Tab-separated table of C-alpha atoms in Angstrom:
chain	number	residue	atom	x	y	z
M	570	MET	CA	111.769	90.975	109.529
M	571	PRO	CA	108.219	89.836	108.402
M	572	VAL	CA	107.384	90.236	104.883
M	573	ASP	CA	104.330	92.609	105.259
M	574	ARG	CA	106.301	94.867	107.519
M	575	LEU	CA	109.139	94.861	104.826
M	576	LEU	CA	106.778	95.853	102.197
M	577	ARG	CA	105.341	98.503	104.325
M	578	CYS	CA	108.873	100.122	104.873
M	579	LEU	CA	109.459	99.761	101.113
M	580	VAL	CA	106.336	101.531	100.000
M	581	LEU	CA	106.974	104.358	102.525
M	582	ILE	CA	110.531	104.881	101.450
M	583	LEU	CA	109.519	105.144	97.750
M	584	ALA	CA	106.542	107.506	98.619
M	585	VAL	CA	108.907	109.776	100.572
M	586	ALA	CA	111.254	109.745	97.448
M	587	LEU	CA	108.658	110.442	95.191
M	588	PHE	CA	106.731	113.233	96.926
M	589	SER	CA	109.974	115.175	98.456
M	590	PRO	CA	110.376	118.167	96.205
M	591	ALA	CA	114.115	119.019	95.317
M	592	PRO	CA	115.909	121.524	97.030
M	593	ALA	CA	115.687	124.205	94.713
M	594	ALA	CA	111.963	123.728	94.581
M	595	ARG	CA	111.721	123.615	98.211
M	596	ALA	CA	113.892	127.060	98.737
M	597	ALA	CA	110.997	128.805	96.078
M	598	GLU	CA	108.044	127.456	97.945
M	599	GLY	CA	106.752	130.038	100.641
M	600	ALA	CA	108.726	132.714	98.745
M	601	SER	CA	106.143	135.122	96.937
M	602	ALA	CA	106.592	138.529	95.771
M	603	ASP	CA	102.921	139.187	97.261
M	604	PRO	CA	103.051	139.161	101.002
M	605	ASN	CA	99.218	138.491	100.786
M	606	ALA	CA	99.636	135.481	98.772
M	607	PRO	CA	98.824	132.206	100.507
M	608	VAL	CA	101.896	130.243	101.367
M	609	PHE	CA	101.632	126.496	100.820
M	610	VAL	CA	104.268	123.946	102.186
M	611	ARG	CA	104.227	120.745	100.567
M	612	THR	CA	104.485	117.664	102.865
M	613	GLN	CA	106.509	114.445	102.079
M	614	GLY	CA	103.315	112.473	101.517
M	615	VAL	CA	101.995	109.403	103.136
M	616	ALA	CA	102.161	106.214	101.948
M	617	PHE	CA	101.149	103.086	103.914
M	618	SER	CA	99.610	99.481	103.328
M	619	VAL	CA	96.390	98.353	104.765
M	620	ILE	CA	96.842	94.861	106.015
M	621	GLY	CA	93.531	92.828	105.836
M	622	ALA	CA	92.665	89.056	106.740
M	623	ASN	CA	95.456	86.710	107.475
M	624	ASN	CA	97.995	89.467	107.729
M	625	LYS	CA	97.905	89.887	103.827
M	626	ILE	CA	98.127	93.499	102.345
M	627	GLN	CA	94.544	94.320	101.192
M	628	LYS	CA	95.625	97.757	99.411
M	629	GLU	CA	98.349	100.546	99.255
M	630	VAL	CA	97.532	104.021	99.768
M	631	GLN	CA	99.356	106.948	98.679
M	632	LEU	CA	98.592	110.715	99.775
M	633	ALA	CA	100.405	114.072	98.445
M	634	PHE	CA	99.178	117.154	100.300
M	635	SER	CA	100.287	120.694	101.393
M	636	LEU	CA	99.690	122.790	104.407
M	637	GLU	CA	98.215	126.381	103.538
M	638	LEU	CA	99.957	128.473	106.170
M	639	GLU	CA	97.879	131.291	108.025
M	640	LYS	CA	98.379	135.004	106.470
M	641	GLY	CA	101.732	136.153	107.636
M	642	LYS	CA	103.442	132.607	108.454
M	643	LEU	CA	106.453	131.376	107.069
M	644	GLU	CA	107.417	127.790	106.315
M	645	ALA	CA	110.424	128.296	108.954
M	646	ALA	CA	107.457	128.251	111.484
M	647	LEU	CA	106.781	124.667	110.899
M	648	ASP	CA	110.412	123.343	111.270
M	649	PRO	CA	110.146	122.340	114.919
M	650	PHE	CA	106.885	120.268	114.111
M	651	LYS	CA	107.917	118.721	110.587
M	652	ARG	CA	109.230	115.211	111.927
M	653	ARG	CA	106.285	114.878	114.532
M	654	LEU	CA	103.754	115.852	111.923
M	655	GLN	CA	105.088	113.219	109.402
M	656	ASP	CA	104.988	110.512	111.985
M	657	ALA	CA	101.501	111.567	113.074
M	658	TYR	CA	99.918	111.687	109.632
M	659	LEU	CA	101.278	108.183	108.940
M	660	ILE	CA	99.566	106.999	111.953
M	661	ALA	CA	96.431	108.956	111.682
M	662	MET	CA	95.734	107.917	107.738
M	663	SER	CA	96.726	104.336	108.514
M	664	ASP	CA	94.211	104.172	111.190
M	665	LEU	CA	91.586	106.052	109.335
M	666	TRP	CA	91.745	103.283	106.733
M	667	GLU	CA	92.148	100.245	108.953
M	668	SER	CA	89.442	101.146	111.046
M	669	ARG	CA	86.913	101.039	108.330
M	670	PRO	CA	84.838	97.896	107.571
M	671	ALA	CA	85.988	96.189	104.136
M	672	ASP	CA	82.427	96.858	102.809
M	673	ALA	CA	82.527	100.416	103.573
M	674	PRO	CA	82.504	103.499	101.103
M	675	PRO	CA	85.912	104.816	100.043
M	676	VAL	CA	87.540	107.307	102.604
M	677	SER	CA	86.509	110.858	101.305
M	678	GLY	CA	88.654	113.808	100.546
M	679	GLU	CA	86.770	115.641	103.277
M	680	GLU	CA	87.514	112.886	105.787
M	681	ILE	CA	91.154	112.943	105.047
M	682	LYS	CA	91.241	116.843	105.401
M	683	ALA	CA	89.616	116.970	108.451
M	684	LYS	CA	91.799	114.439	110.217
M	685	LEU	CA	95.094	115.780	108.770
M	686	MET	CA	93.888	119.081	109.961
M	687	GLN	CA	92.897	117.927	113.370
M	688	VAL	CA	96.378	116.172	113.672
M	689	THR	CA	98.245	119.249	112.483
M	690	THR	CA	96.451	121.606	115.112
M	691	GLU	CA	96.977	119.070	117.769
M	692	ILE	CA	100.813	119.314	117.133
M	693	THR	CA	101.411	122.819	116.078
M	694	GLY	CA	98.573	124.605	117.722
M	695	PRO	CA	95.996	126.759	116.325
M	696	GLY	CA	96.894	129.842	114.077
M	697	LEU	CA	99.756	128.223	112.214
M	698	VAL	CA	98.161	126.100	109.495
M	699	LYS	CA	94.892	127.466	107.881
M	700	ASP	CA	93.872	124.570	105.361
M	701	ILE	CA	95.215	121.331	104.058
M	702	LEU	CA	95.326	120.949	100.082
M	703	LEU	CA	94.886	117.567	98.896
M	704	GLN	CA	96.978	117.004	95.969
M	705	GLY	CA	96.632	113.545	95.030
M	706	ILE	CA	95.046	110.181	96.662
M	707	GLY	CA	96.200	106.941	95.172
M	708	GLU	CA	94.749	103.678	96.322
M	709	ARG	CA	95.542	100.255	94.903
M	710	SER	CA	93.877	97.070	95.692
M	711	HIS	CA	95.491	93.700	96.304
M	712	VAL	CA	93.265	91.061	94.899
M	713	ARG	CA	94.554	87.426	95.529
């Protein structure tokens, strides 16, 4: 396995471990005493490496975000889509970073939210997820 692919896999595994809530926390998510309160579902997060010239890692990116469900929707409604969403998020975010020229300004939070919402709606259909709440964006450059 090439080193850059191995590094991508390790970064992804680490991000999943770091961003995954504990089972007790997951059980409490979405459970609110107020039925009108918004329901947020924390995702596993997304982590990937941006490969630059000469097949070298240019930067590493980590994103943490939650999905705000439409009023009256419960987290269980997302269950059939979670695996596809996670895969699609990784692909979309990786493409977003890799499609930018090296001298372009950083990817904005609004661009990230718009792309995540587009991917989510394409997979779940309209009416399930209302918005994306970005909780963290980490970007680390590799200068060699």
